[in-house]
Coordinates of C-alpha atoms in Angstrom, one line a residue:
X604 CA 118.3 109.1 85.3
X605 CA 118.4 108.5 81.5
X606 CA 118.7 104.8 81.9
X607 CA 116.3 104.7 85.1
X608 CA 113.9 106.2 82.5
X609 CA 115.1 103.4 79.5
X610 CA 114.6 100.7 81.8
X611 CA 111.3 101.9 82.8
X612 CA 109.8 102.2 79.5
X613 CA 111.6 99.1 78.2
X614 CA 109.4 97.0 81.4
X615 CA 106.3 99.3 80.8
X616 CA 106.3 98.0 76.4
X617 CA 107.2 94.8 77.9
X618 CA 104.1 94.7 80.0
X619 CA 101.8 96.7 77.3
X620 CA 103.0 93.5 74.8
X621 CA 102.1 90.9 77.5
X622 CA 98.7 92.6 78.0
X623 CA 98.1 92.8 73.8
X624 CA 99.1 89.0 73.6
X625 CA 95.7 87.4 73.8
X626 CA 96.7 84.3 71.9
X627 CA 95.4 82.1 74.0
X628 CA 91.6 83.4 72.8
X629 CA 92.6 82.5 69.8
X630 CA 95.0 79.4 70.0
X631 CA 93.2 75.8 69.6
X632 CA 94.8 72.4 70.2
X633 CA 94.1 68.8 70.2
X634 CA 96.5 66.1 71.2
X635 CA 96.2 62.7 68.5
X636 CA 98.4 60.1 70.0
X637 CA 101.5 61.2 69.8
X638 CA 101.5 64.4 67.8
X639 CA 99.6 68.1 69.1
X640 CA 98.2 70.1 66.4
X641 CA 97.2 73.4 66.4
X642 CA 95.7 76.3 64.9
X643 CA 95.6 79.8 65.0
X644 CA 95.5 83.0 63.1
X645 CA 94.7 80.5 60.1
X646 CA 97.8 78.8 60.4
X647 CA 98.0 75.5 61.3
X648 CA 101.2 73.8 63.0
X649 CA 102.2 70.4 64.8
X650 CA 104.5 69.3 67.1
X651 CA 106.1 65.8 68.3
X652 CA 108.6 64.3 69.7
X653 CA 110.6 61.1 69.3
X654 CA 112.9 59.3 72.0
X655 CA 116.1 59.6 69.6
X656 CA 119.2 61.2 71.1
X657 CA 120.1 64.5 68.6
X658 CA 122.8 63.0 66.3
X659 CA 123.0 62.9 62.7
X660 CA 121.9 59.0 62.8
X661 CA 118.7 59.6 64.2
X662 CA 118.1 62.8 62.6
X663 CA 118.3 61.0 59.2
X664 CA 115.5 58.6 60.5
X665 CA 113.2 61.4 61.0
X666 CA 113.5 62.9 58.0
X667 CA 112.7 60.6 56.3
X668 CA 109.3 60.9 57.9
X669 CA 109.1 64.3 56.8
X670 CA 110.2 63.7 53.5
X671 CA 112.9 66.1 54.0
X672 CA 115.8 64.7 51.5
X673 CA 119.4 64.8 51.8
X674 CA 119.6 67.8 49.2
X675 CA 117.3 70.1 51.2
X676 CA 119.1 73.1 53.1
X677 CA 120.2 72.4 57.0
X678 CA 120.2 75.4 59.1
X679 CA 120.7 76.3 63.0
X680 CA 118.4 79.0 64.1
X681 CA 121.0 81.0 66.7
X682 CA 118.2 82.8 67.9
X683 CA 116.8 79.6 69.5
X684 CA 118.4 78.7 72.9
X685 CA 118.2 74.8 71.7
X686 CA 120.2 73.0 69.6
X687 CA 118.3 72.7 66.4
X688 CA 118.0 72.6 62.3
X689 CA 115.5 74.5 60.6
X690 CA 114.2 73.5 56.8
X691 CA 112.0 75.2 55.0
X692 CA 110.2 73.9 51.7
X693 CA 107.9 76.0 48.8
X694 CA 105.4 74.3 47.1
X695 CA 103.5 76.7 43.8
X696 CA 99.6 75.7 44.4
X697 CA 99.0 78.7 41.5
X698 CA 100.4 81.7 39.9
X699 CA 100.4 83.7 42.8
X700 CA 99.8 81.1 45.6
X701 CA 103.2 79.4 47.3
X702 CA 102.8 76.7 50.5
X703 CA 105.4 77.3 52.9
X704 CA 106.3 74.2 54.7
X705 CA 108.6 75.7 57.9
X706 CA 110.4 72.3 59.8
X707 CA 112.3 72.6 63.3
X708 CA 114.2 69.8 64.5
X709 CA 115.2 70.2 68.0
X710 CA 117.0 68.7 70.7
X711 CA 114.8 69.3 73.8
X712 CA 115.4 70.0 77.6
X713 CA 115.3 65.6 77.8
X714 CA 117.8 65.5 75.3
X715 CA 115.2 63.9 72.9
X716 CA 114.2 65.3 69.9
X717 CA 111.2 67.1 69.1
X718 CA 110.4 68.2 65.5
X719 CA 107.8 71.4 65.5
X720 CA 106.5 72.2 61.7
X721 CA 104.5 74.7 60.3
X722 CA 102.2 74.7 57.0
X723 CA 100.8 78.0 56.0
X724 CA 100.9 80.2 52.8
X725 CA 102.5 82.9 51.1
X726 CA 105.7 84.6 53.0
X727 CA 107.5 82.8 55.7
X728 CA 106.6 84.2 59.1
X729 CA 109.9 83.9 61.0
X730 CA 108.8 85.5 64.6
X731 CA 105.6 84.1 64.7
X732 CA 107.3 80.8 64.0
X733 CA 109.9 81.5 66.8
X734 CA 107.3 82.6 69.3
X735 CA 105.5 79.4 69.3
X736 CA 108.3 77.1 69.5
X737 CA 109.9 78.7 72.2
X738 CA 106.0 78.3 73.8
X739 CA 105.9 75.2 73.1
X740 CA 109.3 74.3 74.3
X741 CA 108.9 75.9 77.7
X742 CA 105.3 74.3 78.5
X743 CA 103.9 77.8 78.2
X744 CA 100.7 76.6 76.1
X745 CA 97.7 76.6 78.6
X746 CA 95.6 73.4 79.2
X747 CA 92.3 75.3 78.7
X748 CA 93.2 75.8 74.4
X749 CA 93.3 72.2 74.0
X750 CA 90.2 70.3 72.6
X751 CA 88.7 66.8 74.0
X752 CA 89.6 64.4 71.1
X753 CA 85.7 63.1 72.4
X754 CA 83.1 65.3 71.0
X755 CA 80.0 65.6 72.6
X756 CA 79.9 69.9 71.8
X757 CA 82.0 72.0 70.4
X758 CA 83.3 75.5 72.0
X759 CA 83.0 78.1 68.6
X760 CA 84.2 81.4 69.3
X761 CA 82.9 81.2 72.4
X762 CA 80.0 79.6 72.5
X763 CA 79.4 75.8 73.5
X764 CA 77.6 73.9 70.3
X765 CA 75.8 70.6 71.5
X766 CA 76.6 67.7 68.9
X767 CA 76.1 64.7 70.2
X768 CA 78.2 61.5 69.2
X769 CA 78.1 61.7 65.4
X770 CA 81.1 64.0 64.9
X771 CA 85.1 63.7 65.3
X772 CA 87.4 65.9 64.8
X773 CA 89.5 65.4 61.4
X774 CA 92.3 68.5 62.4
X775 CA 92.3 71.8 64.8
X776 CA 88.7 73.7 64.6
X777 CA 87.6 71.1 61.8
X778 CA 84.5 69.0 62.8
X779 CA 83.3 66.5 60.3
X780 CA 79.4 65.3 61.0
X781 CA 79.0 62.2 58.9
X782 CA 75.5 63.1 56.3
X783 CA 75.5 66.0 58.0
X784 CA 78.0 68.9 57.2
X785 CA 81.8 69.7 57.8
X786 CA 83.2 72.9 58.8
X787 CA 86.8 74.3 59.7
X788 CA 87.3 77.8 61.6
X789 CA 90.4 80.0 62.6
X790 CA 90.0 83.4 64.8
X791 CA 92.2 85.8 63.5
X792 CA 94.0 89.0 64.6
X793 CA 91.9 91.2 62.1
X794 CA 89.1 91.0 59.4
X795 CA 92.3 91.2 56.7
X796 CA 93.9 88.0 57.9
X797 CA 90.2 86.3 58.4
X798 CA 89.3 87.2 54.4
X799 CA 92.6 86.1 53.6
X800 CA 92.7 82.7 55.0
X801 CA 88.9 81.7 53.7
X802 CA 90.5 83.3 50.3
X803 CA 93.2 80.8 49.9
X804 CA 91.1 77.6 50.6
X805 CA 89.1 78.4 48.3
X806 CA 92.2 78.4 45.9
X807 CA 93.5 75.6 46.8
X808 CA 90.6 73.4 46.6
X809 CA 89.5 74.9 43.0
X810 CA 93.4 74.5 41.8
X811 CA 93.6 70.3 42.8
X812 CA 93.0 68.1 39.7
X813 CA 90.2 66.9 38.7
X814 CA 87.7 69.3 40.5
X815 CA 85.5 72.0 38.4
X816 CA 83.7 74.9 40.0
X817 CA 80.1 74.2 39.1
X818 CA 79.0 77.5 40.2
X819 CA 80.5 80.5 42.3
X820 CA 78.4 83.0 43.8
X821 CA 77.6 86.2 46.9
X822 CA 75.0 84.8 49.1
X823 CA 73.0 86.8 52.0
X824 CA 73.6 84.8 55.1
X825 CA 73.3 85.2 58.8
X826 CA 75.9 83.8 60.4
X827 CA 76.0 83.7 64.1
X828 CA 73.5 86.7 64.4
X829 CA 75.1 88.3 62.0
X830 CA 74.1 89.6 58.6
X831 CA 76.9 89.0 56.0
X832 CA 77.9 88.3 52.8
X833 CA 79.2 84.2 52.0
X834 CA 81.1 82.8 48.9
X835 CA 79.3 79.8 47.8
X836 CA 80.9 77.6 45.6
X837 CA 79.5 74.1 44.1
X838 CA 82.9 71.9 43.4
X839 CA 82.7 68.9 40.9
X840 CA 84.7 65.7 42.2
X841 CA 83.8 63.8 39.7
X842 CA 87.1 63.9 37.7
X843 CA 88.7 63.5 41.1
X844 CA 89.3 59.6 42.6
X845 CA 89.6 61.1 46.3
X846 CA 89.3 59.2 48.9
X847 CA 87.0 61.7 51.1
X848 CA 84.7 61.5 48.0
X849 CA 85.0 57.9 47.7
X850 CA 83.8 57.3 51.2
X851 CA 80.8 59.7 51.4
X852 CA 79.4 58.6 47.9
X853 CA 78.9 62.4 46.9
X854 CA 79.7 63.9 43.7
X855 CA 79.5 67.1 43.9
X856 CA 80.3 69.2 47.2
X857 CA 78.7 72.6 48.5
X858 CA 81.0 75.1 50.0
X859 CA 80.1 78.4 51.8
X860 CA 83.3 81.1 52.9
X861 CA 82.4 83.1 55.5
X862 CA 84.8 85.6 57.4
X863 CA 83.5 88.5 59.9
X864 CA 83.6 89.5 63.7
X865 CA 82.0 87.1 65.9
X866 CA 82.3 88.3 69.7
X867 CA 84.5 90.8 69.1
X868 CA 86.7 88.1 67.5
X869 CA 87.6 88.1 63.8
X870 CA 86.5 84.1 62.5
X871 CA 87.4 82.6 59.0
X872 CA 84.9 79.7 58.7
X873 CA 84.5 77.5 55.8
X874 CA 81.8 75.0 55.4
X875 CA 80.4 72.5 53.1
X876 CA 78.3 69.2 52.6
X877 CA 78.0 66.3 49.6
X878 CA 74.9 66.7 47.6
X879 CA 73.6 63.4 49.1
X880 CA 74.3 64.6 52.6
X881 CA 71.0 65.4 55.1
X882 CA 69.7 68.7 54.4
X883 CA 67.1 70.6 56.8
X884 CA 64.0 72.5 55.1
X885 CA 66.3 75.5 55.2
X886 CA 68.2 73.6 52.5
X887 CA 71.3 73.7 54.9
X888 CA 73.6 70.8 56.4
X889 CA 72.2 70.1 60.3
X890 CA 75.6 70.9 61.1
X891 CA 76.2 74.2 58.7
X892 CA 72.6 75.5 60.3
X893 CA 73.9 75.3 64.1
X894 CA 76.0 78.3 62.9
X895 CA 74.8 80.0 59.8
X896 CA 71.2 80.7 58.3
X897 CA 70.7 81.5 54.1
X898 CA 69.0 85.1 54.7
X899 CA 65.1 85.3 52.7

């Protein structure tokens, strides 16, 4: 009876976990030729997959695409059915700021290699980084999460956004509207991780060289019918020879940071626009105003 009763309430968590798993609400994807990037929970990661057979010849080829070097620490995940090496990599961005880089080079169910690699901040998330290659191993990422490389509207949280042509997408949940406004998003678990995520953009833009904060202040916003609080923040590029300043002429570059529940999802949002961009009468990017409005 005692291990009827174990088996039963190991299959009833089992099923209470399945029903609590609602990362495909939150998951995004676009395939980009011969890469699929994602993004969720504020953590971006990419897959792809080269025809080399899993030996140490072919491995070295690809790491030199990855800029892994022959110093850096070669492990096998034994958790992971596949035959694989894991590398992971710290960059400092500040003090109290570290990049994980998190690289998994594995021999797939065609015998080919496919390389799965994570970039996200702070502590290295292990079993989130397990779940989703094992997911993406065994085809188990729906169709309906991945985005039309084509943009015509946008789905935000939810709701369909009509664009038009003028917009492409530069990464997962980042639309860039030439002259008119970019913005990047990430639905989140919780408000925690959400504050979080729009918290360390904004410290990694402000530590690159060559950009000043202008100006950093609270600002009343309504941001998809909701009354909130953004972080706006005017960054100097002027110091900085960057190619995304270099192309849209601007100088200096207007960022709001916005994270709050949005259809009972949790939504880190960041968005911004050159100060010779299009602005409406509002004093807003067309695109920033399909989603936000300053409060008067």
């Amino acid at each position: 009876m005692k291990k009827i009763t174990s088996l039963l309430l190991l299959f009833l968590s089992a099923i209470v976990y399945c029903q609590n798993d609602d990362f495909a609400q939150r998951l995004k994807a676009i395939h980009n030729q011969s890469a699929t990037y994602y993004n969720i929970d504020g953590v971006d990661f990419s897959s792809q997959t080269y025809n080399y057979d899993f030996s140490e010849k072919s491995l070295k080829k690809i790491y030199k695409k990855f800029d892994i070097k022959d110093s850096d620490l070669k492990t096998k995940d034994e958790s992971l059915s596949n035959n694989n090496l894991h590398v992971v990599k710290a960059q400092n961005i500040t003090e109290n700021l570290v990049q994980t880089y998190s690289y998994y080079f594995i021999e797939d169910n065609n015998k080919t290699i496919t390389i799965i690699w994570f970039g996200y901040f702070n502590k290295p998330e292990e079993d989130f980084e397990k779940q989703y290659v094992n997911r993406i191993l065994k085809n188990e990422i729906p169709e309906d999460v991945f985005e039309s490389m084509t943009i015509d509207s946008i789905g935000f949280v939810g709701r369909k956004i009509k664009l038009g042509n003028n917009c492409a997408w530069t990464n997962v949940n980042t639309v860039q509207c030439p002259y008119n406004g970019e913005m990047n998003w990430s639905v989140h678990k919780n408000i925690k991780s959400a504050k979080t995520a729009v918290e360390n953009q904004f410290n990694v833009t402000k530590s690159k060289s060559g950009i000043k904060v202008i100006s950093e202040e609270q600002t009343a916003v309504v941001f998809e019918g909701t009354e909130t609080t953004a972080k706006k923040v005017i960054f100097d590029f002027t110091g900085m020879k960057s190619l995304l300043a270099g192309i849209s002429g601007g100088k200096t570059l207007t960022v709001y940071y916005v994270a709050e529940k949005v259809r009972n999802n949790y939504v880190s949002c960041v968005m911004s626009y050159w100060n010779n961009d299009n602005l409406t009468k509002s004093g807003l990017a067309p695109l920033l105003e399909e989603i936000m409005h300053l409060k008067i």
